[in-house]
Amino acid sequence: MKLKSVTESFAKVIHGLNVGHLTDRVIQRSKRMILDTLGVGFLGTSTEVFHKASQYSKIYSSNTNSTVWGRPDFSLPPTYAAFVNGVAIHSMDFDDTWHPATHPSGAVLPVLMALSEALPPSPKFSGLDLLLAFNVGIEVQGRLMHFSKEANDIPKRFHPPSVVGTLGSAAAASKILGLSATKCQEALAIAVSHAGAPLANAATQTKPLHIGNAARHGMEAVFLAMLGLQGNKQVLDIQAGFGAFYANYSPKVLPSLDAYTWLLDQQDVAFKRFPAHLATHWVADAAASVRKHVVTDRALLPIDRIERIVLRIPDVQYVNRPFPGSEHEARHSFQYVACATLLDGGVIVPSFHKSQINRPQVRELLSKVELQHPQDNLPSFNTLYCEISVTLKDGVTFTERSDTFYGHWRKPLSQKDLQEKFRANASRMLSCDTVERFIELVENLEDLEDCSLLTALLKGPSSPEMVSKSI
């Protein structure tokens, strides 16, 4: 029987997909996403925004609790554990990015980690169960974004994880909790009413809340559906439903389960090597190349010899910040990432500390930067490029271009480098032994019989020296 309702087809896919549908490529790609997300989450627990979200969440308590990552003495009700861990994941803008544009993993993984701890110990929740529910949450986000041409581009109105991430969270939670197709449909309807956050809060401490809220609200939608709360059964079909978030919204019924293909099979994610908006990674790549013409033999950048710096990039207003005043603004500044790369030779985690942003040399360089927006440089993570020209006072100009940076889906991070990123991030909160154990468990996740072995590691440091290491 052919389904006429898009919403019903989503519910049937969420309910009906099973581990037999998972392909080797989807398993391998999603394991990389899980490891990276855990690492940036552990690193994010050192941030001010995580601390504020955690302090707020302490007012909530229940009989069932889940771990706040890296905090052995701090647990919260599952919804709020997912919230603060989601905030940690996006607190530095270091999490994965997909095409069409969103951060897919941060709204889903904290939900599954929190629920797997909160579920009764029997039946056991396996690594394959985790991989299936995780991929259902990722898949739902991708399918929704394919219903609008607007979603193909870097966003202008809504921050995508706050929109599709909320439904991805609801889908993943529905799957892990074994909801019927009818209840899945209600959970999606409720989740739509929890979705959406404007891009105006990009480059502020509020943006990481978008991921935390997507995780929490999706889970809350599922709990409410389980209690019998009902919503519009056509919520994904109509313009006044999910279509309110996107122009040119044209939803389609999903493929049948016997011929189902995963979007992650066709489209990989990008992994970031430094914590900033994905579009700035092309800028860093091009700036590192042009620096080799200007700086020789490990000398310092000759700032006084530079007349001007031209960046040819897409017109993305919320990443156009000529003089960023905070770490969050610097992470969303084409100009800052270009100047930091030219000055230091690269961008790393400490590059966004206020002391680095406010250096006089950085401010002097920023004053020399101008942006140009070539008509062929469209605001899409799949096609954009960065060209940078540095003109010296003697009239000589050096130009370099980046079409694809290392870490983009066209030039993926090696498994070795992905693991090194995890080690660097997680070792700020965890012992070396725990870090290596995480890598081993995630590497073999499809063979893990009991996910409690994984969630037990989330608690993090139990010795005083590890706690002091994180401060």
XYZ file of C-alpha atoms in Angstrom, residues 235-395:
161
model
C 2.809 18.122 10.428
C 5.534 17.305 7.872
C 3.139 17.514 4.923
C 1.977 21.092 5.211
C 3.365 24.594 4.835
C 1.892 25.602 8.191
C 3.689 22.655 9.799
C 7.383 21.913 9.240
C 7.167 23.932 6.016
C 7.077 27.116 8.119
C 10.856 26.821 8.575
C 11.829 26.633 4.880
C 11.032 28.417 1.639
C 10.119 26.241 -1.370
C 9.161 23.382 0.952
C 8.242 20.331 -1.121
C 8.030 17.186 1.014
C 7.998 13.692 -0.416
C 7.018 10.282 0.948
C 10.127 8.325 2.026
C 11.236 5.170 0.165
C 9.782 1.858 1.296
C 11.764 -0.186 3.809
C 12.519 -3.006 1.368
C 14.430 -0.585 -0.893
C 15.697 1.890 1.684
C 19.014 3.717 1.188
C 20.704 5.920 3.802
C 21.725 9.479 2.987
C 24.928 8.974 5.023
C 25.838 6.234 2.543
C 25.850 8.858 -0.219
C 27.006 11.984 1.648
C 29.725 11.964 4.333
C 30.231 14.682 6.978
C 33.083 17.153 7.439
C 35.240 17.004 10.570
C 36.866 20.215 11.783
C 40.529 20.504 12.707
C 39.975 23.722 14.640
C 36.903 25.044 16.490
C 35.216 27.581 14.200
C 32.462 27.908 11.579
C 33.043 25.468 8.726
C 33.316 28.204 6.062
C 36.408 29.598 7.826
C 38.278 26.339 7.136
C 38.667 27.237 3.463
C 40.039 30.620 4.582
C 42.607 29.009 6.893
C 43.695 26.624 4.149
C 44.219 29.394 1.593
C 45.895 31.700 4.152
C 48.374 28.984 5.159
C 49.336 28.594 1.488
C 49.815 32.316 0.850
C 51.816 32.705 4.069
C 54.581 30.551 2.581
C 55.243 33.292 0.017
C 55.379 36.060 2.632
C 57.211 34.359 5.511
C 60.547 32.627 4.948
C 62.757 30.519 7.214
C 60.437 30.565 10.240
C 60.608 34.339 10.463
C 57.734 36.438 11.800
C 55.046 37.779 9.487
C 56.239 41.215 8.220
C 53.016 43.049 9.109
C 54.442 46.482 8.306
C 55.183 45.361 4.726
C 51.593 44.263 4.057
C 49.409 46.804 2.253
C 46.157 44.846 2.055
C 44.569 41.412 2.328
C 41.636 40.475 0.065
C 39.395 37.493 0.818
C 37.180 36.252 -1.994
C 34.515 34.219 -0.245
C 30.719 33.699 -0.387
C 28.446 36.378 1.031
C 27.668 34.856 4.449
C 26.757 37.763 6.686
C 26.986 36.034 10.042
C 30.599 34.997 9.367
C 31.564 38.523 8.254
C 32.978 40.061 11.447
C 35.753 42.585 10.753
C 36.761 43.148 14.397
C 35.494 40.273 16.596
C 35.242 41.114 20.275
C 34.677 37.669 21.804
C 35.708 34.055 21.252
C 32.288 33.282 19.769
C 32.540 36.190 17.314
C 36.086 35.137 16.372
C 34.849 31.612 15.591
C 32.418 33.253 13.135
C 34.862 35.648 11.473
C 36.399 35.086 8.049
C 38.690 37.998 8.811
C 39.987 36.745 12.155
C 40.736 33.212 10.952
C 42.640 34.624 7.959
C 44.713 36.949 10.141
C 45.403 34.365 12.854
C 46.588 31.900 10.215
C 48.825 34.481 8.522
C 50.282 35.573 11.854
C 50.707 32.202 13.593
C 50.897 29.730 10.720
C 47.724 27.939 11.776
C 44.637 27.991 13.993
C 44.301 25.794 17.094
C 42.010 25.559 20.137
C 43.737 28.391 22.114
C 43.616 30.716 19.065
C 40.172 31.867 20.196
C 41.125 32.914 23.718
C 40.434 36.599 24.284
C 44.144 37.287 24.834
C 44.847 36.000 21.312
C 41.985 37.869 19.658
C 42.992 41.212 21.187
C 46.692 41.130 20.266
C 47.772 44.446 18.684
C 49.300 42.572 15.718
C 45.935 40.883 15.050
C 44.072 44.196 15.208
C 46.567 45.795 12.823
C 46.184 42.943 10.337
C 42.370 43.000 10.615
C 42.381 46.655 9.549
C 44.024 45.632 6.248
C 41.382 43.001 5.307
C 38.649 43.492 2.739
C 36.065 41.005 1.483
C 34.948 40.373 -2.064
C 32.041 38.114 -3.076
C 32.563 36.652 -6.583
C 29.267 35.756 -8.262
C 30.380 32.167 -8.828
C 31.209 31.646 -5.140
C 27.873 30.422 -3.820
C 27.165 29.944 -0.084
C 27.155 26.141 -0.107
C 29.521 23.896 1.850
C 29.603 21.646 -1.197
C 30.850 24.227 -3.706
C 32.326 27.286 -1.972
C 35.983 28.283 -2.279
C 38.286 30.864 -0.752
C 40.835 32.886 -2.662
C 43.171 35.142 -0.699
C 45.474 37.832 -2.070
C 48.130 39.532 0.045
C 49.563 42.696 -1.504
C 52.840 44.087 -0.145
C 53.745 47.776 -0.042
C 56.220 47.236 -2.891
C 53.279 46.273 -5.115
